[in-house]
Coordinates of C-alpha atoms in Angstrom, one line a residue:
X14 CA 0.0 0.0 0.0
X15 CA 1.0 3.9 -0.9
X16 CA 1.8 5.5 2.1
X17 CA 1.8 9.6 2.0
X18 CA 2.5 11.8 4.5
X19 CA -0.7 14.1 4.8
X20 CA 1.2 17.5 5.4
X21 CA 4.1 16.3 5.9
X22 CA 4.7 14.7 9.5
X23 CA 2.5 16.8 10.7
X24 CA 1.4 14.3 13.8
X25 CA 4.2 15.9 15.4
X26 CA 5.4 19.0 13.5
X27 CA 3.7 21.7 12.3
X28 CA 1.6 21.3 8.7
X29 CA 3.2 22.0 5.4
X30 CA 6.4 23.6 6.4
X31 CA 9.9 22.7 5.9
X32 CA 10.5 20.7 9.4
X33 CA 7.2 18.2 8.7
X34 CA 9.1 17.8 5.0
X35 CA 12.1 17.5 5.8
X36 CA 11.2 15.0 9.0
X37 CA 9.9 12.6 6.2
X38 CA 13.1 12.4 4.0
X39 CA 14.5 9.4 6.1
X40 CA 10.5 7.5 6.4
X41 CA 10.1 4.1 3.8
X42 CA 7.0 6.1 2.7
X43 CA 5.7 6.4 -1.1
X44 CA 5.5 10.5 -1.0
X45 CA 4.1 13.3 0.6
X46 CA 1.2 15.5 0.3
X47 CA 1.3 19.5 0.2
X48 CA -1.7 22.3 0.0
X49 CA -0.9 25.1 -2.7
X50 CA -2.4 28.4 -2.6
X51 CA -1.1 31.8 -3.8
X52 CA -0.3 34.9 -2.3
X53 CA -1.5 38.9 -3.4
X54 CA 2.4 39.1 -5.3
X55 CA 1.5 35.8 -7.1
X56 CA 3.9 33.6 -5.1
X57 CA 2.5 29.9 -4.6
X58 CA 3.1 29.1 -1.3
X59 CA 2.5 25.8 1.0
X60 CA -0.4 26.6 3.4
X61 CA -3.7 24.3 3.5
X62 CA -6.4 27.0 5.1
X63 CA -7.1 29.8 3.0
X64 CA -7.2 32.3 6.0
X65 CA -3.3 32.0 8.1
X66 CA -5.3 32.5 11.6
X67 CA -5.3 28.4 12.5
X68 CA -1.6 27.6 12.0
X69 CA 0.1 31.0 12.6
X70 CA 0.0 34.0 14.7
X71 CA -1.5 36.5 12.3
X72 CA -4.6 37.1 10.6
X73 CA -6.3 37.6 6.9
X74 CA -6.3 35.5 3.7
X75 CA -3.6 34.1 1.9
X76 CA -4.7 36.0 -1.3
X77 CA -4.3 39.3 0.5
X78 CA -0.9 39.5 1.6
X79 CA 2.4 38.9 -0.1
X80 CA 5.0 35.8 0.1
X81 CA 7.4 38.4 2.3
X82 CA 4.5 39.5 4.7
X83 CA 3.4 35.7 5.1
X84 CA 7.1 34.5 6.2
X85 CA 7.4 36.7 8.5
X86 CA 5.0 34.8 10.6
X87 CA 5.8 32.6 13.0
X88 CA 3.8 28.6 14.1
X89 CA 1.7 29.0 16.2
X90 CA 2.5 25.1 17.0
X91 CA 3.8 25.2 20.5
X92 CA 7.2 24.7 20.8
X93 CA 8.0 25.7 17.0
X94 CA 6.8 29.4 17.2
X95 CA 10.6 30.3 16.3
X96 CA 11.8 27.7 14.5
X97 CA 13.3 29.0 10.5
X98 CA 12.1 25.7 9.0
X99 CA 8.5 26.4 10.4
X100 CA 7.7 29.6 8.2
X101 CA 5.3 29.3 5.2
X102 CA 7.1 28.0 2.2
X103 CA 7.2 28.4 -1.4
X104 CA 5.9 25.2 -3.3
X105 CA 9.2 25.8 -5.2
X106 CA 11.1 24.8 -1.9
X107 CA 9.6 22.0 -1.3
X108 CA 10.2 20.5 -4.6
X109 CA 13.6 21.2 -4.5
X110 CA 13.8 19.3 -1.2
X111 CA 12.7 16.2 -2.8
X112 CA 13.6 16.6 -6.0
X113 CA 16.7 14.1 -5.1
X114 CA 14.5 11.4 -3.8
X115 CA 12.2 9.3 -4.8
X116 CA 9.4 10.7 -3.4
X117 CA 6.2 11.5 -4.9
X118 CA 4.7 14.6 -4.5
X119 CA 0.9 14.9 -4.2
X120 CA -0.1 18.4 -4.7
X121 CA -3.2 20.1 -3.9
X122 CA -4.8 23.0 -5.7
X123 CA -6.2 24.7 -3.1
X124 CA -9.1 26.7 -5.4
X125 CA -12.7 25.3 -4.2
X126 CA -13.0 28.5 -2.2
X127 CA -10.9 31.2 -3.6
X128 CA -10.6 31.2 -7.0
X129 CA -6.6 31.9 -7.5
X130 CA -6.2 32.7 -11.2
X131 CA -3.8 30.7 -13.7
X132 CA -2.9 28.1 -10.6
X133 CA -3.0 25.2 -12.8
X134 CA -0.5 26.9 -14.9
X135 CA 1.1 28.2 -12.5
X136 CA 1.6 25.0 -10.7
X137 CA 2.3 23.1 -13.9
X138 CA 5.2 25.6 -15.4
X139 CA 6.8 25.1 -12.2
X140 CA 6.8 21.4 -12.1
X141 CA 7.5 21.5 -15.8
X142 CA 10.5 23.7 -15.4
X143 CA 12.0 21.3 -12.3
X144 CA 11.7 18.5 -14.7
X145 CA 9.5 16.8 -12.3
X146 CA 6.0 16.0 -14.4
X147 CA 6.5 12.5 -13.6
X148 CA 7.0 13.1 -9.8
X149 CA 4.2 14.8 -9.3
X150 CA 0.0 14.1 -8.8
X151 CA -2.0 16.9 -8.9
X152 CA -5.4 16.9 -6.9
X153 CA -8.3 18.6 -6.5
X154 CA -12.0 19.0 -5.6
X155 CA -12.5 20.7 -9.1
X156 CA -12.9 18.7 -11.8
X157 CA -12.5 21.9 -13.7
X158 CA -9.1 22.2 -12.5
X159 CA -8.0 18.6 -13.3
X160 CA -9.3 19.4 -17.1
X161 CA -6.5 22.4 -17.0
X162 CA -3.8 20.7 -16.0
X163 CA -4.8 18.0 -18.1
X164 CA -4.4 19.9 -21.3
X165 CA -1.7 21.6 -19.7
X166 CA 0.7 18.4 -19.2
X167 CA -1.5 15.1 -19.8
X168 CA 1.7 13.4 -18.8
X169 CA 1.1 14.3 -15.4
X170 CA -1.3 12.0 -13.2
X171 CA -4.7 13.6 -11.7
X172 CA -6.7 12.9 -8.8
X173 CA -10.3 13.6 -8.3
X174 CA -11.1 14.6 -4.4
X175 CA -14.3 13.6 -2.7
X176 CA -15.9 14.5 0.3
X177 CA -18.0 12.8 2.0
X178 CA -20.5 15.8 1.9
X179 CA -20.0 15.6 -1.9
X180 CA -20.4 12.0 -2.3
X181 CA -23.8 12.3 -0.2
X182 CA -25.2 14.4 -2.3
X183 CA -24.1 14.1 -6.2
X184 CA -25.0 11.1 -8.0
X185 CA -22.3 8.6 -7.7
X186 CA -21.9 7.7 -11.2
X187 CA -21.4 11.1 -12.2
X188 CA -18.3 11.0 -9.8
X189 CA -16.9 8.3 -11.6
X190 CA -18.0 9.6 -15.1
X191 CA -15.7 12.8 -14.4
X192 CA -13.2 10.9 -13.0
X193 CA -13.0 8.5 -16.6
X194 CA -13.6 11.4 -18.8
X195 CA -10.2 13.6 -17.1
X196 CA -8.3 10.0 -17.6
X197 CA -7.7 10.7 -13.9
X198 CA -5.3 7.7 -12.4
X199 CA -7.0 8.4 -8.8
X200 CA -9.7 9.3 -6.9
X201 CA -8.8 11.3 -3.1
X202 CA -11.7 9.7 -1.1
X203 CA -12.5 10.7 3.0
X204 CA -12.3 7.6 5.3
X205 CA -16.0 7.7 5.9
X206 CA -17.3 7.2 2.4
X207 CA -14.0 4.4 1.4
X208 CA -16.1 0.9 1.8
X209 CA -16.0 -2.6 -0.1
X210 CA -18.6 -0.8 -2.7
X211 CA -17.4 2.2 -3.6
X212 CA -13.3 0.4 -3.8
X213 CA -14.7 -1.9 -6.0
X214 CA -16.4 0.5 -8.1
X215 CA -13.3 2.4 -8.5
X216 CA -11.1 -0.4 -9.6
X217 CA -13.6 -2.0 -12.0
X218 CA -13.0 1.6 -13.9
X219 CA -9.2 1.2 -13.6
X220 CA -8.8 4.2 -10.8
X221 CA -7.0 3.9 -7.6
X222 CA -7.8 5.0 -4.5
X223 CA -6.0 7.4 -2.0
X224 CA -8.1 7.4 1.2
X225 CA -7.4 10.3 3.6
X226 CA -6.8 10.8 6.4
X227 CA -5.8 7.9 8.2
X228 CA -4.2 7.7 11.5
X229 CA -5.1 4.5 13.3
X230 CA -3.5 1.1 13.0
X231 CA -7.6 -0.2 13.2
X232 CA -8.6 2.3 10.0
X233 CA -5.2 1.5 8.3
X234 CA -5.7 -2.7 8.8
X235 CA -9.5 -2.5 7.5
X236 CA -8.2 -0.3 4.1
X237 CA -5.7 -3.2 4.0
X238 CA -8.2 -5.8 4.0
X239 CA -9.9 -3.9 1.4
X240 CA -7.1 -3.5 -1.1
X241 CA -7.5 0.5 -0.9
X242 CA -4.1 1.5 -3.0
X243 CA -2.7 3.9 -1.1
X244 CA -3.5 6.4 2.6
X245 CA -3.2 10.2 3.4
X246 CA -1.9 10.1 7.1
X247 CA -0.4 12.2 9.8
X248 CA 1.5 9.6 11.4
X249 CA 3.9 8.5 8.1
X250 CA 6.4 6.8 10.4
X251 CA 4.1 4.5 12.5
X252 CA 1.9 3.4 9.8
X253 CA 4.9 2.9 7.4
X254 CA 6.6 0.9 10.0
X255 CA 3.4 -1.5 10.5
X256 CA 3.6 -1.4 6.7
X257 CA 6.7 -2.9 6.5
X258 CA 5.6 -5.8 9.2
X259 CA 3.3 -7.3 6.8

């Protein structure tokens, strides 16, 4: 099974910054998983809420202040309120950090809210100019946005988000219609909605399933059992490790 590293290891360091990267390099772990936004100067940047308030100590939206006014804020994760590596990155960093390994890097285009303009471009010149199209999956709850990047760089592989809110109330099969028309290689599902029926649904149309986010050996075992391809978690290392067991 795939295991990514939702955030980083953010179980124990703070969310999409350069420590919860880095703390993965060393981890037997398929990739990691990032949130990219962009800032009022048209930086991208690393940051999964739209509004800074949760995870540092300022206040406002990402699309209202620039890449130098957003690193100068500091965690508000106790313990790493001064700590360099736990600033806001640039999704450019973060590629270079793992541009070296292995690693795949699963990023999110963070637009179901605020619209960001040219993101999928954006996003995809970057990855195009690191060389690093086949390193990457780009996700989102957008289906609009996986049609860009899919006539952007087809080369690079897609995954379709879905909440369990969305699942509950669109009809399932035009999920999986989307999903087949966009050639998407995944669909992101929650935990909640990720049974027997809807795995083999999935894999009777050729797509594989990321299922986020899990952090219990009980939830990890029962995707096991259920040949789920590959889990979002917080906890990289443990689930990795138990992983390797079997």
């Amino acid at each position: 099974m795939k295991i990514i590293a939702h955030r980083g290891l953010s179980g124990f360091y703070p969310e999409n910054t350069m420590l919860a990267f880095k703390k993965c390099l060393n981890l037997n772990i398929y990739g990691i998983e990032l949130d990219v936004q962009k800032t009022k100067d048209n930086h991208l940047v690393v940051i999964h809420d739209e509004k800074v308030d949760r995870a540092f100590n300022g206040t406002g939206y990402v699309k209202d202040m620039t890449l130098k006014e957003l690193q100068s804020l500091n965690s508000n994760f106790k313990n790493y309120e001064n700590n360099k590596d736990c600033k806001i990155p640039t999704l450019k960093e973060v590629l270079i950090l793992f541009k070296p390994t292995n690693f795949i890097i699963n990023i999110e285009l963070k637009n179901n809210k605020v619209k960001y303009r040219n993101l999928e471009e954006n996003v995809i010149n970057l990855v195009k100019d690191l060389k690093m199209e086949k390193r990457v999956i780009i996700s989102s709850f957008r289906m609009k946005s996986l049609h860009s990047v899919k006539s952007l760089c087809p080369k690079i592989s897609r995954s379709y988000l879905i909440s369990e809110r969305f699942y509950k109330y669109r009809l399932k099969s035009m999920i999986f219609s989307k999903a087949i028309k966009n050639k998407s290689t995944y669909i992101s599902s929650s935990y909640s909605i990720t049974d027997k029926y809807f795995i083999n649904k999935c894999h009777r149309r050729d797509l594989q399933i990321l299922c986020y986010t899990v952090n219990t050996v009980e939830e990890y075992e029962k995707l096991l059992k259920l040949k789920v391809d590959g889990i979002f978690t917080d906890f990289p290392n443990i689930i990795s490790s138990i992983n390797k067991q079997i």
